[in-house]
Amino acid sequence: MVRPGLTTATATAAAALVALAATAALADPLPSWRDTDAKARLVGFVEAVTDPASGDYVTPAARIAVFDNDGTLWAEKPIYFQVLFAIDRLREMAGDDPSVLNSDALRAAAAGDMATVAASGAEGLLEIVAATHSGLSVEEFEAEVRAWLDVARHPQTGMTYAAMVYQPMLELLRYLRDEGFRTWIVSGGGLHFIRAFAEDVYNVPPEQVVGSTGEARYDAEGPAPRIAKDPGVAFVDDGAGKPLAIDARIGRRPIFAAGNSDGDFEMLEWTTAGDGPRFGMIVHHTDAAREFAYDREGHVGRLDRGLDEAEARGWLLVDMAEDWERVWPAGN
Amino acid sequence: MVRPGLTTATATAAAALVALAATAALADPLPSWRDTDAKARLVGFVEAVTDPASGDYVTPAARIAVFDNDGTLWAEKPIYFQVLFAIDRLREMAGDDPSVLNSDALRAAAAGDMATVAASGAEGLLEIVAATHSGLSVEEFEAEVRAWLDVARHPQTGMTYAAMVYQPMLELLRYLRDEGFRTWIVSGGGLHFIRAFAEDVYNVPPEQVVGSTGEARYDAEGPAPRIAKDPGVAFVDDGAGKPLAIDARIGRRPIFAAGNSDGDFEMLEWTTAGDGPRFGMIVHHTDAAREFAYDREGHVGRLDRGLDEAEARGWLLVDMAEDWERVWPAGN
């Protein structure tokens, strides 16, 4: 038997839930996206794969969405923010012991010569990362990243780096999750670097962060065991590495992929080559006024092949200047 | 306003849920475990970490449980079942092309000489795995495993391999999940081999399977892109590799770990060295009548250091003969 008091309380709660659901259905899930074709395509896809009556319906378990990070979820100019972290850390280390600056790339980095750092390519960047991302445990490293994010400021905007995430992409992440998707980050950036803020900033838990990894070692010699970060790169999660990492980590082909550079090409290709409804999107940096404008040229975030092939492959090219009403959570 | 009909229906549904919850709370979650100290410790731990009023309460997000597979969730004698799969596949391949048998371990395997295969150690096993687990896509490989599991029979019991899972461990996996844990497999066995059956047999989805991996390659040359399995080992998820893989894949330290051999030692050490309530358990194979009895000797599932140190480290040693009322889902 149900007591009358419980019946009333349950009925009230049910009514509140029904009202809440109706509001949620009517509210715009993507308020920072203008009413352009881009938004219509995104919403159309999500509505189709979540409607059990649709021929495109996809079960929640298969609703996997993958997102690149640098240039897709947050900015990446003048250079990847992880490199700026590494440079700050390198300077701090060189203050204690100048002999750490034992290569051209390391000396350029410490001197703030970004052009030389950028021109040193992947090799130079990896050198800087190796020198600054080793010699401490994973927990210590993530604490260093969080401490840096609290105080460091972008050289051009003066904003904290965590404030330089794209509001429209935060909305898209949340919209997809509200519709039963699981959202994963699949980034060329460092796994532990991204984990240090992904849960707070993107609401993406550590197990759903895929990234590049350095060598690591289980060290049980001390008073308590630790995971020690060593120099040396174990896996670069970029280009063809992305579908490989998706297979290794997720074990299911995503149905949605978002990127911004040719490093995301294979991830979009792999995602959209699967059967059934698929969505590939590229954030095209067209907004020099509010963010940065770049594509085919440069060392960071180069988009060339993707720009040529997006239309033929059916991938959405998001025009930041046209499609986004707002770029930053706290600004215009 | 809530219509009267909805009120009644909601109240009825609520009453049914309350009744169901009461039944679930009273039902024994571990019916195949005898009422020994082992069961009391398991239930006591789960009740403590899930009780918000307990000083040992752990939030659901941190309720991570990791399980070894071979010898912990299913049997592993006379040798790892994956090796038996590899041998069957090797024979099939050698039938088409005898030149694949180009080493002592491969010839012994094809001849069914298990003693020589077991004595060839990790190197011999990896050779057999490399020869049989490459040259096809991940999807093709998993289909091969599933086809084999449908028909192959264990040489001693005559059971299918998927029937040789431990009923008490299936109950433990489910009990933990019912109590808000996420259950992960962290196995020395192959990632794709385990994924081929983990969801059906253990209710563990592909992204929660951690295992050893072979080299792989993204191949976009053909009509559709594929993940190609190549020969060569990329990562061995055993011993100190287990905490490293837990860090890379899960990114949080588990609070519960179950293993059976010294290959699980570091995983249990890493898990139980964390702050707050922790549980380590070792399945000790003591039951020659219903399963197999082994520990310190042999090539497969060797348990030596763990047996010496379990008590001092506070790890539960499960005595299969004493603690389990039933071993197999379909048998005694």
XYZ file of C-alpha atoms in Angstrom:
664
model
C 0.000 0.000 0.000
C 1.152 3.495 -0.791
C 0.385 6.113 1.847
C -1.601 9.160 0.638
C 1.305 11.440 1.600
C 3.705 9.535 -0.648
C 1.226 9.584 -3.505
C 0.954 13.351 -3.376
C 4.677 13.862 -3.072
C 5.353 11.509 -5.965
C 2.713 13.149 -8.120
C 4.162 16.591 -7.415
C 7.643 15.395 -8.280
C 6.361 13.803 -11.468
C 4.595 17.012 -12.462
C 7.753 19.008 -11.840
C 9.758 16.596 -13.985
C 7.255 16.786 -16.812
C 7.365 20.588 -16.687
C 11.169 20.568 -16.626
C 11.345 18.203 -19.584
C 8.986 20.412 -21.589
C 11.114 23.490 -20.856
C 14.303 21.661 -21.809
C 12.783 20.554 -25.094
C 11.788 24.098 -25.985
C 14.984 25.857 -24.900
C 17.654 26.366 -27.549
C 20.444 23.895 -26.752
C 22.953 25.919 -28.801
C 22.278 29.606 -27.979
C 25.759 30.768 -29.059
C 25.278 29.316 -32.528
C 23.574 31.606 -35.023
C 20.629 30.229 -36.977
C 22.700 29.162 -39.946
C 22.984 25.937 -41.872
C 25.689 24.716 -39.460
C 23.348 24.765 -36.476
C 20.519 23.225 -38.472
C 22.717 20.335 -39.568
C 23.966 19.695 -36.030
C 20.492 19.718 -34.529
C 19.072 17.675 -37.382
C 21.677 14.972 -36.866
C 21.157 14.784 -33.115
C 17.376 14.679 -33.469
C 17.560 11.915 -36.067
C 19.905 9.600 -34.144
C 17.967 10.028 -30.870
C 14.480 9.537 -32.293
C 13.462 5.878 -31.893
C 10.985 6.323 -34.735
C 13.732 7.483 -37.126
C 15.475 5.163 -39.541
C 18.679 6.846 -38.393
C 18.135 5.979 -34.715
C 21.329 4.994 -32.860
C 21.270 3.254 -29.461
C 22.783 5.284 -26.601
C 25.736 2.861 -26.228
C 26.821 3.679 -29.780
C 26.440 7.449 -29.396
C 30.151 8.186 -29.178
C 31.356 11.689 -30.018
C 35.056 12.557 -30.262
C 36.542 16.036 -30.111
C 39.991 17.295 -30.847
C 41.114 19.833 -28.204
C 43.598 22.464 -29.499
C 41.807 24.690 -31.980
C 38.560 22.750 -31.611
C 37.583 23.185 -27.948
C 40.020 25.936 -26.990
C 42.408 28.256 -28.835
C 45.884 27.258 -30.025
C 47.591 30.511 -31.042
C 50.300 31.739 -30.997
C 51.201 28.121 -30.222
C 49.652 25.178 -28.351
C 48.964 26.239 -24.759
C 50.771 23.160 -23.515
C 53.935 24.538 -25.128
C 53.406 27.837 -23.306
C 53.096 25.867 -20.073
C 56.259 23.965 -20.936
C 58.125 27.198 -21.670
C 57.099 28.738 -18.353
C 58.178 25.587 -16.599
C 61.431 25.455 -18.576
C 62.307 28.993 -17.497
C 61.620 28.092 -13.906
C 63.823 25.005 -14.219
C 66.587 26.981 -16.000
C 66.523 29.491 -13.154
C 67.565 26.686 -10.843
C 69.909 24.966 -13.285
C 70.813 26.706 -16.604
C 72.376 23.496 -17.981
C 68.888 22.199 -18.844
C 68.977 24.523 -21.886
C 71.104 22.161 -23.961
C 69.628 22.542 -27.475
C 68.628 25.315 -29.898
C 64.930 24.661 -29.409
C 65.264 24.757 -25.608
C 67.299 27.985 -25.692
C 64.817 29.604 -28.096
C 61.936 28.558 -25.872
C 63.501 29.994 -22.735
C 64.291 33.213 -24.620
C 60.662 33.515 -25.723
C 61.606 33.245 -29.397
C 58.299 31.726 -30.520
C 59.092 31.839 -34.228
C 62.121 29.591 -33.755
C 60.160 27.316 -31.432
C 57.316 27.001 -33.931
C 59.763 26.438 -36.794
C 61.517 23.669 -34.877
C 58.458 21.561 -35.686
C 57.238 18.505 -33.874
C 60.784 17.523 -32.940
C 61.557 20.788 -31.186
C 58.213 20.786 -29.410
C 58.717 17.243 -28.213
C 62.165 18.192 -26.906
C 60.673 21.014 -24.858
C 57.904 18.767 -23.617
C 60.320 15.965 -22.688
C 62.526 18.319 -20.678
C 59.608 19.780 -18.723
C 57.184 16.859 -18.405
C 59.461 14.321 -16.733
C 61.082 13.803 -13.371
C 57.853 13.986 -11.410
C 54.872 11.771 -10.739
C 51.627 11.998 -12.679
C 49.903 13.508 -9.638
C 52.644 16.108 -9.190
C 52.552 16.940 -12.880
C 48.791 17.460 -12.942
C 49.070 19.683 -9.857
C 51.718 21.778 -11.671
C 49.409 22.200 -14.664
C 46.498 23.262 -12.469
C 48.658 25.760 -10.566
C 49.814 27.246 -13.882
C 46.275 27.460 -15.270
C 45.254 29.397 -12.176
C 47.711 32.221 -12.798
C 49.066 32.183 -16.352
C 47.662 34.650 -18.897
C 47.530 34.479 -22.670
C 50.148 36.889 -24.161
C 47.663 38.570 -26.526
C 44.242 38.411 -24.865
C 45.342 38.573 -21.225
C 42.751 35.919 -20.458
C 43.454 32.769 -18.474
C 43.844 29.788 -20.777
C 40.812 27.997 -19.359
C 38.770 31.074 -20.308
C 39.834 30.656 -23.940
C 37.524 27.733 -24.583
C 34.847 28.168 -27.240
C 31.410 28.778 -25.754
C 29.625 27.229 -28.785
C 31.665 24.051 -28.338
C 30.892 23.869 -24.620
C 27.232 24.041 -25.584
C 27.688 21.343 -28.204
C 29.425 19.018 -25.710
C 26.613 19.500 -23.236
C 23.880 19.160 -25.849
C 25.301 15.849 -27.035
C 25.598 14.534 -23.470
C 22.040 15.643 -22.706
C 21.001 13.570 -25.708
C 22.701 10.422 -24.461
C 26.071 10.773 -26.163
C 29.337 10.120 -24.412
C 31.845 12.826 -25.274
C 35.540 11.975 -25.589
C 38.522 14.210 -26.167
C 40.981 12.796 -28.714
C 43.851 15.249 -28.821
C 47.423 15.483 -30.000
C 48.065 17.224 -26.694
C 49.376 15.395 -23.655
C 47.036 13.007 -21.866
C 47.907 14.221 -18.363
C 48.017 17.864 -19.380
C 44.441 17.718 -20.659
C 43.188 15.631 -17.753
C 44.358 18.351 -15.363
C 41.448 20.562 -16.509
C 39.108 18.477 -18.717
C 36.723 17.494 -15.960
C 36.376 21.047 -14.590
C 36.317 22.846 -17.919
C 34.615 20.380 -20.293
C 32.907 17.981 -17.883
C 34.874 15.163 -19.518
C 36.142 12.609 -16.980
C 39.748 11.327 -17.057
C 38.858 7.993 -18.646
C 37.353 9.826 -21.624
C 40.507 11.810 -22.377
C 42.729 10.379 -25.110
C 46.013 12.125 -25.796
C 49.667 11.791 -26.597
C 51.678 10.059 -23.895
C 55.224 10.151 -22.639
C 57.158 7.229 -21.272
C 56.149 6.292 -17.748
C 57.349 3.895 -15.109
C 55.777 2.241 -12.097
C 58.034 3.046 -9.172
C 57.472 1.051 -5.979
C 60.866 1.826 -4.450
C 59.841 4.736 -2.251
C 57.542 4.857 0.774
C 54.489 4.795 -1.536
C 54.247 3.568 -5.128
C 53.962 6.202 -7.847
C 53.628 6.544 -11.613
C 56.777 8.392 -12.664
C 56.865 10.440 -15.865
C 60.050 9.842 -17.859
C 61.482 11.695 -20.858
C 60.646 10.203 -24.223
C 57.460 10.002 -26.215
C 55.439 6.797 -26.105
C 52.564 7.652 -28.436
C 51.652 10.638 -30.602
C 47.893 10.933 -30.863
C 47.754 12.820 -34.126
C 46.908 12.024 -37.731
C 46.584 8.266 -38.256
C 47.327 7.858 -34.550
C 43.841 9.148 -33.731
C 41.816 6.276 -35.199
C 44.326 3.860 -33.643
C 43.880 5.468 -30.235
C 40.106 5.492 -30.668
C 40.227 1.768 -31.326
C 42.556 1.098 -28.389
C 40.743 3.323 -25.909
C 37.087 3.353 -26.944
C 36.801 0.149 -28.951
C 33.828 1.453 -30.901
C 33.759 3.677 -33.958
C 32.385 7.120 -33.067
C 29.368 8.454 -34.931
C 30.402 12.083 -34.437
C 33.838 13.688 -34.773
C 34.938 17.315 -34.517
C 38.362 18.680 -35.373
C 40.003 21.722 -36.889
C 43.261 20.720 -38.546
C 44.682 18.109 -40.889
C 45.818 16.241 -37.775
C 42.144 15.387 -37.389
C 41.677 14.201 -40.963
C 41.994 10.476 -40.282
C 39.768 10.716 -37.206
C 37.019 12.316 -39.288
C 37.621 9.872 -42.121
C 37.415 6.853 -39.788
C 34.313 8.185 -38.059
C 32.363 9.072 -41.159
C 33.312 5.936 -43.131
C 31.208 3.811 -40.773
C 27.725 2.562 -41.639
C 24.620 4.513 -40.702
C 24.348 8.176 -39.756
C 27.686 9.910 -39.182
C 28.748 13.471 -38.585
C 32.109 15.069 -39.264
C 32.781 18.714 -38.538
C 35.740 21.052 -38.877
C 36.054 24.317 -36.961
C 37.393 26.762 -39.541
C 39.252 29.681 -37.942
C 37.890 32.606 -39.944
C 37.521 35.200 -37.206
C 40.546 37.482 -36.895
C 38.479 40.026 -34.963
C 37.312 37.817 -32.123
C 39.836 34.957 -32.294
C 42.406 34.166 -34.995
C 42.156 33.571 -38.721
C 44.289 30.805 -40.210
C 44.090 27.620 -42.223
C 46.492 26.462 -44.963
C 49.643 28.180 -43.694
C 51.663 27.953 -40.503
C 53.032 25.443 -38.051
C 50.074 25.194 -35.694
C 46.607 24.035 -36.669
C 47.266 23.736 -40.383
C 44.093 22.935 -42.348
C 44.736 22.200 -45.987
C 43.559 18.780 -47.124
C 40.517 19.035 -44.850
C 39.541 22.327 -46.447
C 39.817 20.801 -49.922
C 37.888 17.634 -49.138
C 35.313 18.634 -46.498
C 32.488 19.340 -48.916
C 32.922 16.201 -50.994
C 33.090 14.104 -47.827
C 29.990 15.747 -46.387
C 31.831 17.243 -43.426
C 30.456 20.437 -41.931
C 32.859 23.377 -42.192
C 32.010 25.671 -39.290
C 32.761 29.281 -40.135
C 33.572 30.831 -36.756
C 32.915 34.384 -37.930
C 29.562 33.513 -39.518
C 28.197 30.647 -37.452
C 29.094 31.721 -33.919
C 27.237 34.491 -32.139
C 29.753 34.400 -29.344
C 33.246 32.875 -29.105
C 34.290 33.109 -25.447
C 32.229 32.183 -22.383
C 32.958 35.559 -20.796
C 33.164 37.794 -23.851
C 31.940 38.451 -27.346
C -1.850 19.971 -13.180
C -1.399 16.238 -13.024
C -4.331 14.190 -14.293
C -5.774 11.692 -11.791
C -4.922 8.833 -14.142
C -1.283 9.840 -14.182
C -1.291 10.212 -10.387
C -2.547 6.682 -9.938
C -0.169 5.256 -12.486
C 2.772 7.101 -10.971
C 1.818 5.989 -7.458
C 1.519 2.391 -8.618
C 4.876 2.550 -10.342
C 6.430 4.126 -7.246
C 4.987 1.399 -5.048
C 6.360 -1.262 -7.376
C 9.798 0.363 -7.278
C 9.768 0.572 -3.496
C 8.799 -3.106 -3.289
C 11.504 -4.049 -5.780
C 14.144 -2.058 -3.912
C 13.180 -3.743 -0.638
C 13.431 -7.177 -2.267
C 16.806 -6.335 -3.783
C 18.121 -5.144 -0.440
C 17.060 -8.364 1.251
C 18.198 -10.721 -1.517
C 21.703 -12.121 -1.211
C 23.819 -10.356 -3.877
C 26.421 -13.147 -3.747
C 24.457 -16.424 -3.594
C 27.340 -18.576 -4.883
C 29.600 -17.371 -2.092
C 29.390 -19.385 1.141
C 28.873 -17.488 4.390
C 32.550 -17.294 5.207
C 34.824 -14.440 6.181
C 35.552 -13.715 2.489
C 31.929 -12.885 1.722
C 31.559 -10.867 4.940
C 34.609 -8.769 4.050
C 33.409 -8.122 0.501
C 29.916 -7.113 1.589
C 31.261 -5.067 4.493
C 33.511 -3.098 2.166
C 30.782 -2.402 -0.378
C 28.306 -1.365 2.314
C 30.839 0.992 3.904
C 31.867 2.797 0.711
C 28.272 3.197 -0.486
C 26.798 4.444 2.802
C 26.737 8.266 2.804
C 26.688 8.181 6.600
C 29.894 6.140 6.756
C 33.324 7.692 7.250
C 34.443 5.354 4.452
C 31.910 6.684 1.942
C 33.266 6.987 -1.617
C 31.493 9.005 -4.344
C 30.215 6.960 -7.300
C 32.725 8.548 -9.707
C 35.585 7.115 -7.633
C 34.092 3.635 -7.336
C 36.435 1.997 -9.810
C 36.932 -1.764 -9.607
C 39.536 -3.587 -11.704
C 39.599 -7.296 -12.446
C 42.238 -9.473 -13.967
C 40.689 -11.929 -16.455
C 42.627 -15.224 -16.803
C 42.346 -17.173 -13.545
C 40.272 -14.406 -11.944
C 37.115 -14.230 -14.060
C 37.550 -17.421 -16.076
C 39.839 -20.444 -15.994
C 43.361 -20.490 -17.428
C 44.402 -24.159 -17.426
C 46.016 -26.043 -19.077
C 47.096 -22.715 -20.594
C 45.536 -19.286 -21.317
C 42.461 -19.789 -23.504
C 43.768 -17.184 -25.905
C 46.718 -19.487 -26.577
C 44.312 -22.347 -27.305
C 42.528 -20.049 -29.752
C 45.867 -19.134 -31.312
C 46.820 -22.806 -31.652
C 43.545 -23.686 -33.360
C 44.026 -20.758 -35.697
C 47.689 -21.681 -36.293
C 46.669 -25.207 -37.342
C 44.112 -23.815 -39.726
C 46.710 -21.443 -41.175
C 49.318 -24.236 -41.419
C 46.792 -26.361 -43.294
C 46.782 -23.699 -46.005
C 50.493 -22.911 -45.816
C 52.810 -25.141 -43.710
C 55.660 -22.604 -43.955
C 54.049 -20.530 -41.198
C 55.469 -23.087 -38.713
C 58.963 -21.577 -38.729
C 60.018 -21.915 -35.068
C 60.130 -24.541 -32.307
C 57.315 -22.902 -30.381
C 55.116 -22.701 -33.472
C 55.791 -26.338 -34.401
C 55.119 -27.479 -30.818
C 51.889 -25.501 -30.762
C 50.633 -26.967 -34.024
C 51.556 -30.456 -32.786
C 49.568 -29.928 -29.602
C 52.691 -30.259 -27.418
C 51.412 -28.061 -24.587
C 54.354 -28.743 -22.258
C 56.806 -27.325 -24.790
C 54.500 -24.385 -25.524
C 54.125 -23.591 -21.808
C 57.882 -23.968 -21.254
C 58.627 -21.577 -24.124
C 57.505 -18.860 -21.747
C 56.275 -15.411 -22.640
C 58.488 -15.293 -25.710
C 57.080 -18.463 -27.213
C 53.530 -17.419 -26.428
C 54.039 -14.019 -28.018
C 55.449 -15.708 -31.130
C 52.318 -17.821 -31.452
C 50.112 -14.830 -30.837
C 51.996 -12.670 -33.354
C 51.677 -15.317 -36.061
C 47.947 -15.772 -35.543
C 46.751 -12.310 -34.509
C 47.984 -10.300 -37.481
C 47.134 -9.883 -41.145
C 43.497 -9.024 -40.542
C 41.484 -6.088 -39.349
C 40.346 -5.638 -35.764
C 36.748 -6.333 -36.812
C 37.752 -9.503 -38.666
C 39.839 -10.651 -35.723
C 37.038 -10.178 -33.213
C 34.681 -12.072 -35.528
C 37.202 -14.951 -35.642
C 37.354 -15.048 -31.851
C 33.574 -15.096 -31.543
C 33.258 -17.874 -34.123
C 35.832 -19.921 -32.203
C 34.120 -19.341 -28.855
C 30.882 -20.640 -30.363
C 32.307 -24.052 -31.206
C 35.589 -24.728 -29.370
C 35.566 -26.970 -26.303
C 37.943 -27.143 -23.381
C 40.166 -30.273 -23.689
C 39.439 -31.491 -20.132
C 35.954 -30.289 -19.217
C 34.358 -30.385 -22.662
C 32.706 -27.075 -21.846
C 32.759 -24.045 -24.105
C 35.292 -21.495 -22.887
C 32.670 -18.847 -22.193
C 31.011 -21.380 -19.863
C 34.215 -21.600 -17.822
C 33.715 -18.251 -16.125
C 33.384 -18.236 -12.366
C 29.796 -17.790 -11.212
C 30.859 -16.130 -7.914
C 32.871 -13.557 -9.869
C 29.973 -12.827 -12.224
C 27.915 -12.145 -9.111
C 30.628 -9.918 -7.678
C 30.873 -7.881 -10.913
C 27.128 -7.386 -10.943
C 26.942 -6.607 -7.224
C 29.579 -3.898 -7.560
C 27.832 -2.385 -10.591
C 24.498 -2.454 -8.774
C 26.222 -0.484 -6.013
C 27.449 2.232 -8.370
C 30.900 0.862 -9.238
C 32.281 0.812 -12.720
C 33.943 -2.527 -13.414
C 37.015 -2.683 -15.614
C 38.971 -5.672 -16.888
C 42.754 -5.192 -16.660
C 44.250 -8.291 -18.184
C 47.525 -9.584 -19.558
C 45.412 -11.117 -22.330
C 44.873 -9.400 -25.627
C 42.656 -6.314 -25.735
C 40.728 -7.350 -28.835
C 40.514 -10.994 -27.792
C 38.792 -10.039 -24.537
C 36.558 -7.433 -26.143
C 35.177 -10.113 -28.448
C 33.238 -11.598 -25.499
C 33.507 -9.200 -22.508
C 30.262 -7.380 -23.165
C 28.215 -10.564 -23.646
C 29.836 -12.606 -20.893
C 30.785 -10.011 -18.229
C 28.627 -7.031 -19.206
C 31.835 -4.992 -19.494
C 31.774 -2.626 -22.506
C 34.755 -2.327 -24.886
C 36.012 0.957 -23.412
C 36.361 -0.720 -20.008
C 38.596 -3.508 -21.269
C 42.326 -2.965 -20.753
C 44.682 -5.585 -22.160
C 47.918 -6.287 -23.957
C 48.085 -4.883 -27.453
C 49.825 -5.762 -30.685
C 51.091 -3.340 -33.252
C 48.337 -1.828 -35.360
C 48.139 0.409 -38.379
C 45.499 2.713 -39.834
C 45.035 1.632 -43.411
C 43.116 3.999 -45.678
C 44.387 2.517 -48.948
C 41.473 0.194 -49.686
C 37.853 0.973 -50.489
C 37.136 1.615 -46.774
C 39.585 2.524 -44.007
C 40.447 -0.217 -41.523
C 42.530 -0.815 -38.391
C 44.993 -3.517 -39.434
C 46.565 -5.820 -36.853
C 50.297 -6.252 -37.437
C 52.779 -8.694 -35.896
C 54.741 -7.377 -32.951
C 53.774 -6.548 -29.418
C 53.068 -2.922 -28.509
C 52.272 -3.239 -24.805
C 52.227 -6.079 -22.275
C 49.606 -5.406 -19.648
C 51.107 -7.512 -16.890
C 53.013 -6.866 -13.666
C 54.098 -3.219 -13.420
C 52.369 -2.676 -16.770
C 48.991 -2.929 -15.031
C 49.212 0.226 -12.900
C 50.652 2.043 -15.921
C 47.729 0.937 -18.075
C 45.280 1.861 -15.310
C 46.755 5.344 -15.257
C 46.717 5.654 -19.046
C 43.259 4.232 -19.559
C 41.269 5.047 -16.428
C 43.194 8.007 -15.003
C 41.952 7.348 -11.490
C 43.295 4.937 -8.924
C 40.829 2.060 -8.381
C 39.489 1.361 -4.899
C 38.971 -2.332 -5.589
C 41.256 -4.800 -7.385
C 40.933 -8.543 -7.942
C 43.617 -10.824 -9.342
C 44.977 -14.319 -8.965
C 48.652 -14.360 -9.889
C 51.869 -12.448 -9.276
C 51.177 -10.662 -12.559
C 48.494 -8.844 -10.571
C 50.767 -7.928 -7.661
C 51.516 -4.349 -8.733
C 47.871 -3.716 -9.616
C 46.818 -4.745 -6.111
C 49.709 -2.814 -4.579
C 48.851 0.351 -6.520
C 45.151 0.044 -5.721
C 45.512 -0.607 -2.021
C 48.274 1.972 -1.434
C 45.783 4.785 -2.074
C 44.166 6.804 0.704
C 40.822 5.820 2.186
C 39.058 2.470 1.968
C 40.635 0.007 -0.442
C 40.084 -3.641 -1.230
C 42.539 -6.123 -2.728
C 41.609 -9.727 -3.354
C 43.348 -12.754 -4.775
C 41.500 -15.790 -6.119
C 43.493 -18.742 -4.791
C 43.059 -21.861 -6.900
C 42.588 -24.528 -4.237
C 39.889 -26.655 -5.814
C 41.272 -29.600 -7.782
C 37.892 -31.326 -7.660
C 35.787 -28.627 -9.284
C 38.456 -26.558 -11.080
C 42.261 -26.721 -10.734
C 44.635 -26.443 -7.796
C 47.842 -24.482 -8.301
C 49.813 -21.566 -6.958
C 53.601 -21.359 -6.524
C 54.618 -23.700 -9.364
C 54.085 -23.693 -13.097
C 54.122 -21.389 -16.078
C 50.556 -20.162 -15.991
C 48.983 -18.223 -13.129
C 51.933 -18.474 -10.759
C 51.109 -17.084 -7.322
C 54.113 -16.909 -5.018
C 54.862 -13.421 -3.734
C 51.162 -12.647 -3.473
C 50.631 -15.743 -1.324
C 53.459 -14.665 0.988
C 52.370 -11.061 1.332
C 48.561 -11.093 1.094
C 47.894 -11.281 4.800
C 50.371 -8.554 5.814
C 48.990 -6.291 3.083
C 45.412 -6.910 4.150
C 44.449 -8.542 0.834
C 41.669 -11.106 0.888
C 42.813 -14.565 -0.187
C 39.745 -16.270 -1.617
C 39.883 -20.030 -1.102
C 37.893 -21.397 -4.043
C 37.259 -24.756 -2.372
C 36.075 -23.211 0.902
C 34.537 -19.886 -0.081
C 32.618 -20.801 -3.222
C 29.411 -22.818 -3.138
C 29.462 -23.103 -6.885
C 32.223 -22.535 -9.448
C 30.554 -22.662 -12.878
C 27.336 -20.941 -13.984
C 25.954 -24.237 -15.332
C 27.500 -26.711 -12.938
C 28.699 -27.392 -9.400
